[in-house]
Short mmCIF file of N, CA and C in Angstrom, two decimals:
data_model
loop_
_atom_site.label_atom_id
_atom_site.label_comp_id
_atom_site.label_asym_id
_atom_site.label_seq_id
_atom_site.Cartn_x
_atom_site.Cartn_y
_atom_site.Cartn_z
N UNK A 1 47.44 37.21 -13.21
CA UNK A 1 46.09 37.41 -13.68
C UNK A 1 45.41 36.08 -13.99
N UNK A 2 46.16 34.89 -14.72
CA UNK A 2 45.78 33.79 -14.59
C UNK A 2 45.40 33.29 -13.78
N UNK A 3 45.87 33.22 -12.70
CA UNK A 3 46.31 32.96 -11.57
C UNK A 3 44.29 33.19 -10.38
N UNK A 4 44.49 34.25 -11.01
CA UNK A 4 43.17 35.05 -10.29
C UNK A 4 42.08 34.51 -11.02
N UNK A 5 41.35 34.49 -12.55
CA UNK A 5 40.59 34.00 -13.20
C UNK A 5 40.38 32.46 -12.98
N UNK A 6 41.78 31.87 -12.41
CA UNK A 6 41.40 30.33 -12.72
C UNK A 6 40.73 30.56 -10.98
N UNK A 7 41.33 31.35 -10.06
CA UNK A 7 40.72 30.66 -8.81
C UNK A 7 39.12 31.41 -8.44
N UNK A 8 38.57 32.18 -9.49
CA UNK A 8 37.50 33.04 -9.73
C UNK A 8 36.16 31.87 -10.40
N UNK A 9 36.98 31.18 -10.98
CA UNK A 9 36.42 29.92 -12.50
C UNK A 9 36.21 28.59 -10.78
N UNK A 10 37.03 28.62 -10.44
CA UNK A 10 36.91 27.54 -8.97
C UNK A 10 35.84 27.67 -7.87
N UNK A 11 35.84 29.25 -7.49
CA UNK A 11 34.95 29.71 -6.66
C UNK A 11 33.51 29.37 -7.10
N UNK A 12 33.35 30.05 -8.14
CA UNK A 12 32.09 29.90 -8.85
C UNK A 12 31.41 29.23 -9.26
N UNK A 13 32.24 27.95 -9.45
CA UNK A 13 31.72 26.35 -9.85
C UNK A 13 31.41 26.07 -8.37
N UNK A 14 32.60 25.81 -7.70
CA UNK A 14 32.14 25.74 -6.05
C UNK A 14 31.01 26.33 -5.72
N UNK A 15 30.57 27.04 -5.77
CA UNK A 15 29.68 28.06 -5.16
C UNK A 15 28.15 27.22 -5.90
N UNK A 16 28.31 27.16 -6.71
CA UNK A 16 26.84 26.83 -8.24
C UNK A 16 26.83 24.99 -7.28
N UNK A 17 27.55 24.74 -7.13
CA UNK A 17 27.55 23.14 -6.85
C UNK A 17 27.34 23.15 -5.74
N UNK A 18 27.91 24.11 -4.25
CA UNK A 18 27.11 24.18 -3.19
C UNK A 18 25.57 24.93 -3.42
N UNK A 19 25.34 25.35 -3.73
CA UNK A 19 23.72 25.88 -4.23
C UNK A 19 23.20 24.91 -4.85
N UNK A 20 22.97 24.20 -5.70
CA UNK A 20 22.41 23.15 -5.84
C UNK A 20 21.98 21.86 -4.90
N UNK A 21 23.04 21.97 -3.96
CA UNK A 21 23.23 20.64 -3.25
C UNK A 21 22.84 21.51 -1.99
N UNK A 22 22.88 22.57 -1.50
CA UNK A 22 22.07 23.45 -0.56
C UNK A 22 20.91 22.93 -0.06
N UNK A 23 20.60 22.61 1.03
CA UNK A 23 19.22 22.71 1.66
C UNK A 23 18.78 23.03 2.82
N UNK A 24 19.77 24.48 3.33
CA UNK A 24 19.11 24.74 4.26
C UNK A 24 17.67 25.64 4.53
N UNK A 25 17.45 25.84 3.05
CA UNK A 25 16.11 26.31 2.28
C UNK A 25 15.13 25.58 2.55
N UNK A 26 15.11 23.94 2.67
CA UNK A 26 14.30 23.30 2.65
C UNK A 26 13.77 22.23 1.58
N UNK A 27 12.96 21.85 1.40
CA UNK A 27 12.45 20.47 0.09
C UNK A 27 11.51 21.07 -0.44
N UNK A 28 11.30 21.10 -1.67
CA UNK A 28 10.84 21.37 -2.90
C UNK A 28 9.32 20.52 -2.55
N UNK A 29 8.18 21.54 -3.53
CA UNK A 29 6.84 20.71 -2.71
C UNK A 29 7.07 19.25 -3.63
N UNK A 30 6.30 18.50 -3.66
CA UNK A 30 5.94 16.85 -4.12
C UNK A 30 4.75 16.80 -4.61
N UNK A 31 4.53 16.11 -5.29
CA UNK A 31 3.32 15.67 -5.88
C UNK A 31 2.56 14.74 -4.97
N UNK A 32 0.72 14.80 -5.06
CA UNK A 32 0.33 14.15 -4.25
C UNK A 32 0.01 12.85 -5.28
N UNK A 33 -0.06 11.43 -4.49
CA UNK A 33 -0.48 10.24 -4.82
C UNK A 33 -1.49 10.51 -5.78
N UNK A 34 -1.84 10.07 -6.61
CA UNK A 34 -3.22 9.60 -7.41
C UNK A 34 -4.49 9.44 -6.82
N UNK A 35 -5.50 10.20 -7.06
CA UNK A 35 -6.77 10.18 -6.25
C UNK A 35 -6.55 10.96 -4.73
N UNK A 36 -5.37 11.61 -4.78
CA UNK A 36 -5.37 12.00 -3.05
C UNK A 36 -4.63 13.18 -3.44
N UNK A 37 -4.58 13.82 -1.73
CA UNK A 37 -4.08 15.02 -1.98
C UNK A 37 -3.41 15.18 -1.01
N UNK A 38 -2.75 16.34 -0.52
CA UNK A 38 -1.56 16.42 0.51
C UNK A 38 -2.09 17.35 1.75
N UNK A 39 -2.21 17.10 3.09
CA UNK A 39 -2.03 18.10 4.07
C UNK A 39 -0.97 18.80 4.59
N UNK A 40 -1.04 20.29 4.04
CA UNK A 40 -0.37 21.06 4.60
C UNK A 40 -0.51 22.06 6.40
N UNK A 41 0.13 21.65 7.60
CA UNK A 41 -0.05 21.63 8.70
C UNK A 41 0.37 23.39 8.75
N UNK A 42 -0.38 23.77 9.28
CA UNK A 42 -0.45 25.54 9.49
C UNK A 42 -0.36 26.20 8.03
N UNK A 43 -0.88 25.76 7.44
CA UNK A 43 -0.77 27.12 6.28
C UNK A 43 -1.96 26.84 5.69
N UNK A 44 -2.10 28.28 5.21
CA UNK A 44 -3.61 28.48 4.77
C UNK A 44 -3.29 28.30 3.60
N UNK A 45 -4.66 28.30 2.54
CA UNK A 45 -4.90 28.30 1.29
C UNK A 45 -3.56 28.92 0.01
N UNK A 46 -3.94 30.30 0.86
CA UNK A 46 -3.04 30.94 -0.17
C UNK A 46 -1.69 30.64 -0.24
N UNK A 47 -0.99 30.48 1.26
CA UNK A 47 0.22 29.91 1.16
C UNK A 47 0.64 28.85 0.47
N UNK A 48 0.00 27.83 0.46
CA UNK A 48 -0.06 26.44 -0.10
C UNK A 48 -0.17 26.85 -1.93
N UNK A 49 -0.69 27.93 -1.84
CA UNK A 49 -0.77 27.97 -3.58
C UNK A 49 0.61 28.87 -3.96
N UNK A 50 1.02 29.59 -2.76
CA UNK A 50 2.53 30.42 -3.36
C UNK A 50 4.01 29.61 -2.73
N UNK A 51 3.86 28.32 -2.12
CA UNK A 51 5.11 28.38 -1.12
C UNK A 51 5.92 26.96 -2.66
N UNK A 52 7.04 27.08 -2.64
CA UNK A 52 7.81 26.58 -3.85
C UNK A 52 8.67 25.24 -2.81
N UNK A 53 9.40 26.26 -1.68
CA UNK A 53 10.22 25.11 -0.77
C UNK A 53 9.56 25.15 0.44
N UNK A 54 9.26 23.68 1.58
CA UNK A 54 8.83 24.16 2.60
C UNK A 54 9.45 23.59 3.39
N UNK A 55 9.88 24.30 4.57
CA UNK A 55 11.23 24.19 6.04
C UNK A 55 11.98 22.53 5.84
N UNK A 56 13.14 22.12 6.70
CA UNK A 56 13.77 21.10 6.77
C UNK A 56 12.78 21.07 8.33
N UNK A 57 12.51 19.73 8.44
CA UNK A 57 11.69 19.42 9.39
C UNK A 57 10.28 19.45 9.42
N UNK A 58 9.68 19.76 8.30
CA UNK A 58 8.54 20.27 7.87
C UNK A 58 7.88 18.52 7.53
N UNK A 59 6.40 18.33 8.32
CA UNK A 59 5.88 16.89 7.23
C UNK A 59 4.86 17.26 6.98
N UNK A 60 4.60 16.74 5.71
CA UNK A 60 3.34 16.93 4.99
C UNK A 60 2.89 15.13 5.11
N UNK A 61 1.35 15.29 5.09
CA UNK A 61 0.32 14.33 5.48
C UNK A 61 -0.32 13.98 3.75
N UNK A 62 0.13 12.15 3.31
CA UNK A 62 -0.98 12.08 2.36
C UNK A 62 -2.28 12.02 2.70
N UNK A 63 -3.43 12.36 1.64
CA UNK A 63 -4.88 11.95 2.03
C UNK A 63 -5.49 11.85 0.69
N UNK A 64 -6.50 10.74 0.87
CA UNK A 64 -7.41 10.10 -0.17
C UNK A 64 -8.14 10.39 -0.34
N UNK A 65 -8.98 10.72 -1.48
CA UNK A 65 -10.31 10.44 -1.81
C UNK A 65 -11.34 9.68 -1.28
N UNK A 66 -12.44 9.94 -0.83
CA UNK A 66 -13.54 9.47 -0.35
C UNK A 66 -13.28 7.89 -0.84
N UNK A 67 -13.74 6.63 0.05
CA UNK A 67 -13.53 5.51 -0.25
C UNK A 67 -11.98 4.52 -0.35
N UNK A 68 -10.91 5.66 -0.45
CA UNK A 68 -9.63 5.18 -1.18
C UNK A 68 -9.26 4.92 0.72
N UNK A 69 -8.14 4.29 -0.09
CA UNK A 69 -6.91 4.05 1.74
C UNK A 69 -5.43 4.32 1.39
N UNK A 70 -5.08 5.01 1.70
CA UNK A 70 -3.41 5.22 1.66
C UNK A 70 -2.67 3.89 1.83
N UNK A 71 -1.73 3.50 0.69
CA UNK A 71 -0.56 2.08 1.12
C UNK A 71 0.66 3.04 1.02
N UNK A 72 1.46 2.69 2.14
CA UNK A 72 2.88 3.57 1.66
C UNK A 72 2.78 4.34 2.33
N UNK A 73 4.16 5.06 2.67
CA UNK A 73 4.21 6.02 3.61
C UNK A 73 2.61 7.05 3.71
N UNK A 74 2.31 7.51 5.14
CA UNK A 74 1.48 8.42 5.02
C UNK A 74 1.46 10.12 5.29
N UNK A 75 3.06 9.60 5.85
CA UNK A 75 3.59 10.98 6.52
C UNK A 75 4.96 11.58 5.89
N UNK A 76 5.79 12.10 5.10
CA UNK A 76 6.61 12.65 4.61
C UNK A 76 7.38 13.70 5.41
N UNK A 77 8.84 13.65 5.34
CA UNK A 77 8.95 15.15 6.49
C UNK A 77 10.46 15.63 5.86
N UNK A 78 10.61 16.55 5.75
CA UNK A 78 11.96 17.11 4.65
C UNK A 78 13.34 17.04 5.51
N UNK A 79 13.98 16.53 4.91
CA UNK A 79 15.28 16.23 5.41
C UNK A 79 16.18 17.54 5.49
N UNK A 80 17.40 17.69 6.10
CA UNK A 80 18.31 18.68 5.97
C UNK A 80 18.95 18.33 5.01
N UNK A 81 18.77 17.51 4.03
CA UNK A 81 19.68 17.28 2.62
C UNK A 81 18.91 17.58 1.51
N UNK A 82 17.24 18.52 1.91
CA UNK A 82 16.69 18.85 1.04
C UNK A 82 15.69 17.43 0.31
N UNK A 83 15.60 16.13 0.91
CA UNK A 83 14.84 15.35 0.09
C UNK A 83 13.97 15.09 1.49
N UNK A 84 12.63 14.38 1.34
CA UNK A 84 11.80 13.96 1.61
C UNK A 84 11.98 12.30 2.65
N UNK A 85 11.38 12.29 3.20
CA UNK A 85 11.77 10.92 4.06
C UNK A 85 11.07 9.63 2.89
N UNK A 86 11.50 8.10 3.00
CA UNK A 86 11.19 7.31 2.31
C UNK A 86 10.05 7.46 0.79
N UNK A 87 11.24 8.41 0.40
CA UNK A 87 10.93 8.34 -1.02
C UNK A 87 10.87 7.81 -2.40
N UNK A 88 12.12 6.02 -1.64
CA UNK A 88 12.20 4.87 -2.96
C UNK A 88 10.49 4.01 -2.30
N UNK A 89 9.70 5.05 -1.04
CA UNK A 89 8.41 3.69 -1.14
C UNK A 89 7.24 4.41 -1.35
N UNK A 90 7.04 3.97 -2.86
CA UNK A 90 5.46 4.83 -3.45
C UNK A 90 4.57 5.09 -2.40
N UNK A 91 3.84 5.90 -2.58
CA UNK A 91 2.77 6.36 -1.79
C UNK A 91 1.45 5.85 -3.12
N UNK A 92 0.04 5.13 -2.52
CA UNK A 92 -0.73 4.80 -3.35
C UNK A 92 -2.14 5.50 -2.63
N UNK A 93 -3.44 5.88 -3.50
CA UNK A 93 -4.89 5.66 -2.80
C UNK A 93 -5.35 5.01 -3.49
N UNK A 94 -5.69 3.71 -2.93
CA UNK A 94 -6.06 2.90 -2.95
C UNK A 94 -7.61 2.12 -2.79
N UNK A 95 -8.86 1.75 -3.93
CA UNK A 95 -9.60 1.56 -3.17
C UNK A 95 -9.75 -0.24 -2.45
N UNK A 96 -10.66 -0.27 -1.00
CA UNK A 96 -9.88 -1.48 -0.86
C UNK A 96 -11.48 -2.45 -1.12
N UNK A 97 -10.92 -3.73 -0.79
CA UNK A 97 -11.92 -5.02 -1.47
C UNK A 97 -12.62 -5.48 0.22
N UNK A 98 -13.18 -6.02 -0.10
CA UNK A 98 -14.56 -6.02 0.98
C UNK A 98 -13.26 -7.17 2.15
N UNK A 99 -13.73 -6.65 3.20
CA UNK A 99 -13.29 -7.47 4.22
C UNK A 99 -13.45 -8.85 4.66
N UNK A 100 -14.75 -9.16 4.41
CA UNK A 100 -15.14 -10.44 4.69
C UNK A 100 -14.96 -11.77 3.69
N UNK A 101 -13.94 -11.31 2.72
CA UNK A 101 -13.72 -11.95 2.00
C UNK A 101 -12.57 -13.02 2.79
N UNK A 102 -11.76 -12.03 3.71
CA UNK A 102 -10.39 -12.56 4.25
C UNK A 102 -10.72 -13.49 5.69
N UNK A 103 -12.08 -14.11 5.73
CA UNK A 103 -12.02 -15.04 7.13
C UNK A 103 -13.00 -16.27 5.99
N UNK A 104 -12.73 -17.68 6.22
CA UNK A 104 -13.72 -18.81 5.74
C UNK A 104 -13.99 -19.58 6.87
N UNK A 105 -15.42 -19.81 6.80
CA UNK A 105 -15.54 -20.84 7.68
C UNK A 105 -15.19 -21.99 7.51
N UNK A 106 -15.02 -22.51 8.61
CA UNK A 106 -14.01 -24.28 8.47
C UNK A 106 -13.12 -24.34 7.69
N UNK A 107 -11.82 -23.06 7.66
CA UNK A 107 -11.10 -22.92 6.57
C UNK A 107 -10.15 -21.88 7.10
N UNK A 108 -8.60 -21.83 6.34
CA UNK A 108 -7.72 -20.66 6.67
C UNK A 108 -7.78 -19.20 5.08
N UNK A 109 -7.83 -18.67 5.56
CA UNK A 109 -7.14 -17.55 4.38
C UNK A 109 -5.94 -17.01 5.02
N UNK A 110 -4.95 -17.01 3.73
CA UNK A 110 -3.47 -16.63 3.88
C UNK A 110 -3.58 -15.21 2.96
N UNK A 111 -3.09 -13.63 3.12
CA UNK A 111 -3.24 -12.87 2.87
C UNK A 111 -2.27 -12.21 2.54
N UNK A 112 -1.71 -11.74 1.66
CA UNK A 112 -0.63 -11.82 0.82
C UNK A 112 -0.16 -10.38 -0.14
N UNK A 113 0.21 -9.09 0.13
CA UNK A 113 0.99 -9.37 1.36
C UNK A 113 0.02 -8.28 2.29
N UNK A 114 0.46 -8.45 3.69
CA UNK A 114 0.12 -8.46 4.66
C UNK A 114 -0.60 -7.29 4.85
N UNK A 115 -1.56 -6.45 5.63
CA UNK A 115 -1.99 -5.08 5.13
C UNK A 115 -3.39 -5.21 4.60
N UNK A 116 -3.69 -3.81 4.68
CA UNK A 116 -5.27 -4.00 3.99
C UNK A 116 -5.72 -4.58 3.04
N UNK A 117 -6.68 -5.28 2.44
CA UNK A 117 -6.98 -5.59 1.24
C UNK A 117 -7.50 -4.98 0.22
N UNK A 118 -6.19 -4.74 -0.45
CA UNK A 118 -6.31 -3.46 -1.79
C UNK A 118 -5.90 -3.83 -2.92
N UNK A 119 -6.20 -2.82 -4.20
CA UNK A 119 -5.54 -3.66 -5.35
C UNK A 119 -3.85 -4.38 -5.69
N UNK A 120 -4.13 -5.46 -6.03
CA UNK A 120 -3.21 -6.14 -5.66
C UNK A 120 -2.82 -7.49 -4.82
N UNK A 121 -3.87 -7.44 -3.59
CA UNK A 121 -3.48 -8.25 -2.75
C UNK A 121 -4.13 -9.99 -3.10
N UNK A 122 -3.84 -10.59 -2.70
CA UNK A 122 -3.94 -12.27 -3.38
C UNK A 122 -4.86 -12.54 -1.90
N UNK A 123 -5.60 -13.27 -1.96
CA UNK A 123 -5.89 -14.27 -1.15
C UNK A 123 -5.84 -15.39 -1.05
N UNK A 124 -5.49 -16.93 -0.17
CA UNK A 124 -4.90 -18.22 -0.89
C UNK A 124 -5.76 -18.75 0.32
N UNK A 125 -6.90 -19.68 -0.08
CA UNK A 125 -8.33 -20.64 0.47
C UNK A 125 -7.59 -21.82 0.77
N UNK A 126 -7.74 -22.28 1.75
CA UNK A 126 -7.39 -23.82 2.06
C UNK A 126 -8.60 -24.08 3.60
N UNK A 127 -8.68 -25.31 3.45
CA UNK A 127 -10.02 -25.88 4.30
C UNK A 127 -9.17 -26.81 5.46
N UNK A 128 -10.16 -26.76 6.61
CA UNK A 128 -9.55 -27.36 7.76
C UNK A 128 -9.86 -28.90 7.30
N UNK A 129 -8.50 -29.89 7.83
CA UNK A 129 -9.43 -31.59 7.63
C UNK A 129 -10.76 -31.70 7.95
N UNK A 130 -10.84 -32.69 7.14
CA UNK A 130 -12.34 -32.93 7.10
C UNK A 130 -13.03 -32.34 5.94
N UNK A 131 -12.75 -30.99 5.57
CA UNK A 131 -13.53 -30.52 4.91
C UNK A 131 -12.86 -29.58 3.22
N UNK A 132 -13.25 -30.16 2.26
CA UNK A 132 -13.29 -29.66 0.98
C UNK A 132 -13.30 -28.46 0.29
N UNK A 133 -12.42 -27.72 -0.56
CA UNK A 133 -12.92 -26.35 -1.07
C UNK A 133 -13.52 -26.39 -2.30
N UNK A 134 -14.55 -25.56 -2.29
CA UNK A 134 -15.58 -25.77 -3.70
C UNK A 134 -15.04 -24.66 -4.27
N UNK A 135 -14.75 -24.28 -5.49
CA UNK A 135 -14.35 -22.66 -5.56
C UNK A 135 -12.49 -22.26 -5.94
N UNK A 136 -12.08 -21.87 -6.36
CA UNK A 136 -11.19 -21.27 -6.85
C UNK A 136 -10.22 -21.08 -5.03
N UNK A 137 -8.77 -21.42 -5.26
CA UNK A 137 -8.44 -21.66 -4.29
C UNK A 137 -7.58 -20.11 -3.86
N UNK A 138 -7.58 -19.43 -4.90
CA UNK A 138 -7.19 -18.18 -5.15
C UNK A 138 -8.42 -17.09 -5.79
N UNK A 139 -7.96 -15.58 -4.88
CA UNK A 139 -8.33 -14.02 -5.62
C UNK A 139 -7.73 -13.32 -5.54
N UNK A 140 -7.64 -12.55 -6.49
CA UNK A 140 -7.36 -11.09 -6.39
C UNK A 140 -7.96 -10.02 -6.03
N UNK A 141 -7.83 -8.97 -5.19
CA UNK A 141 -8.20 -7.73 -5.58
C UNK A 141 -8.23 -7.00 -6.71
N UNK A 142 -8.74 -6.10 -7.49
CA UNK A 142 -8.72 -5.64 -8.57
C UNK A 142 -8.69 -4.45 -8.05
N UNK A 143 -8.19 -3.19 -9.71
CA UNK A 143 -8.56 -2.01 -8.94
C UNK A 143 -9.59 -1.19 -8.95
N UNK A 144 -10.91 -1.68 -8.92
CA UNK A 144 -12.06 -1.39 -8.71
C UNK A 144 -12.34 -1.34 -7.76
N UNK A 145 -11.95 -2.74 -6.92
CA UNK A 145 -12.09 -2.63 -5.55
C UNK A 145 -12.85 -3.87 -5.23
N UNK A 146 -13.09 -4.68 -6.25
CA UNK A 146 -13.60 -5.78 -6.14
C UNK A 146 -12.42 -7.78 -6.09
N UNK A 147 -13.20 -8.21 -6.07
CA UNK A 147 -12.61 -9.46 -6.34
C UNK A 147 -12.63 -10.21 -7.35
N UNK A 148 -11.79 -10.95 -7.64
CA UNK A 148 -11.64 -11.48 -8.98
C UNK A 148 -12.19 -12.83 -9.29
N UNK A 149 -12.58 -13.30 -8.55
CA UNK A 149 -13.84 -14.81 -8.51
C UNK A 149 -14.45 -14.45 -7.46
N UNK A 150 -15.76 -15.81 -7.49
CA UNK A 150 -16.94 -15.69 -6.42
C UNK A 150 -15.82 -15.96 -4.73
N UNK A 151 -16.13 -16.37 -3.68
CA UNK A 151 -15.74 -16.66 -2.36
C UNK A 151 -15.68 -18.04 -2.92
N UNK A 152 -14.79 -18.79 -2.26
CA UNK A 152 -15.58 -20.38 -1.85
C UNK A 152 -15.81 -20.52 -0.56
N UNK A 153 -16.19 -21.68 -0.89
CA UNK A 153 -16.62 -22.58 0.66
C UNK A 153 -15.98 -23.82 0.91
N UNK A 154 -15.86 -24.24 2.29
CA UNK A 154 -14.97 -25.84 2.62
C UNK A 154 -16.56 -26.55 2.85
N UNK A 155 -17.05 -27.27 2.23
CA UNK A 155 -17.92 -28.30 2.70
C UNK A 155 -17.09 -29.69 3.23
N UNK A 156 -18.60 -30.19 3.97
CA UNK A 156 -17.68 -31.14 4.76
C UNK A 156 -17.66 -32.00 3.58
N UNK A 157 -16.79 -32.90 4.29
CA UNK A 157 -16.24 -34.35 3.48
C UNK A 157 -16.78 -35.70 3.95
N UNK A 158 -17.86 -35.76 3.66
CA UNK A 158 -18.73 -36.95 3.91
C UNK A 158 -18.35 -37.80 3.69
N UNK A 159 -18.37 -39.47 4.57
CA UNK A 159 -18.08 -40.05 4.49
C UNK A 159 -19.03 -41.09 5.02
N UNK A 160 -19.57 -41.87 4.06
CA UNK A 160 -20.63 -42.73 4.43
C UNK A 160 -20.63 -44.04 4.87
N UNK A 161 -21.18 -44.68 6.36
CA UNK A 161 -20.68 -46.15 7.20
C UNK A 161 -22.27 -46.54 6.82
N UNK A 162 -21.94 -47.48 6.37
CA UNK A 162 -23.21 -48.95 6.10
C UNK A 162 -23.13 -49.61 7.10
N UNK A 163 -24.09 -49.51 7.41
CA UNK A 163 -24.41 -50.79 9.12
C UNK A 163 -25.57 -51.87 8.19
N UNK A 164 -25.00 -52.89 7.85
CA UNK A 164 -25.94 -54.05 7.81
C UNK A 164 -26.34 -54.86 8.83
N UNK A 165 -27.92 -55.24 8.70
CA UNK A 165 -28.97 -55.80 9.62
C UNK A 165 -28.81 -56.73 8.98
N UNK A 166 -28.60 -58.48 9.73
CA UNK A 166 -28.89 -59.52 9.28
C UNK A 166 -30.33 -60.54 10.18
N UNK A 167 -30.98 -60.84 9.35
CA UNK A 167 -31.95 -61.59 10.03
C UNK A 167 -32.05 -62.80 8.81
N UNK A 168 -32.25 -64.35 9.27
CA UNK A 168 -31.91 -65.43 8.70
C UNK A 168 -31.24 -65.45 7.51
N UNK A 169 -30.03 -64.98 7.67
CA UNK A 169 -28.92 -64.91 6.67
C UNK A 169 -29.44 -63.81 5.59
N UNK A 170 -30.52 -63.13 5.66
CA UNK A 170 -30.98 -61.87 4.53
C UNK A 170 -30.11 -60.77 5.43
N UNK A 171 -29.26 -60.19 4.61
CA UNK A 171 -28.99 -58.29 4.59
C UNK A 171 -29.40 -57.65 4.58
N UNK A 172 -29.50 -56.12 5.13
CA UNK A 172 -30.42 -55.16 5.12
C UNK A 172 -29.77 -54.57 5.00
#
């Protein structure tokens, strides 16, 4: 009788620990990013408001708010182990900072890191020879969506040649 209870006490833990770790049910819904929301591909309204797990193979689509830009995965798709594809890389909406910030004339911008320009991203000003930066050699994006100093500019680097006129030993 022992015998039976202990392998009853085995089954049942077994059983509770494969159910947990189970996913041929599928992945549990997710939360959408901040400012955004999630596309669900064939299902209507109501489904989307009753469905708890949805299929292994199943991807759901992030999407933003008017103005915002998705950084980070944009596409999600449920694994057969029940989790979500690249889920240690945040999903953000993002709004982003004006474009024309990232080209100078007579000058490089280095863009940092690489990707749209959103909150967060650095910009680093340096001027071609010849020519000078007036202006903060660094910005930020903020998360407003703006920048964190004015632009600069490379003006040139003037350099001034004196030509003297001599007439009976007077300089000009």
């Amino acid at each position: 009788m022992t015998l039976l209870f202990f392998h009853l006490i085995i089954f049942i833990f077994v059983s509770l620990a494969e159910a947990s770790h189970n996913t041929s049910a599928g992945c549990a819904i997710i939360r959408p990013p901040r400012d955004g929301g999630i596309r669900y591909r064939g299902l209507t309204q109501e489904q989307i408001r009753n469905v708890q797990v949805l299929p292994v193979d199943y991807e759901i689509e992030y999407i933003c708010r008017a103005n915002r830009i998705i950084v980070g995965p944009k596409v999600r798709k449920c694994l057969p182990d029940g989790t979500w594809t690249d889920l240690s890389q945040r999903s953000k909406c993002l709004l982003p900072c004006a474009q024309v910030w990232t080209s100078l004339e007579n000058g490089r911008v280095m863009v940092s890191p690489p990707g749209p320009a959103v909150e967060g991203t650095v910009l680093r000003y340096s001027c071609l020879s010849g020519f000078i930066l007036e202006g903060r050699n660094t910005t930020e994006c903020t998360k407003q969506g703006t920048w964190d100093s004015p632009k600069p500019t490379c003006r040139c680097e003037c350099v001034c040649v004196c030509v003297c006129v001599c007439v009976l030993n007077v300089c000009f």
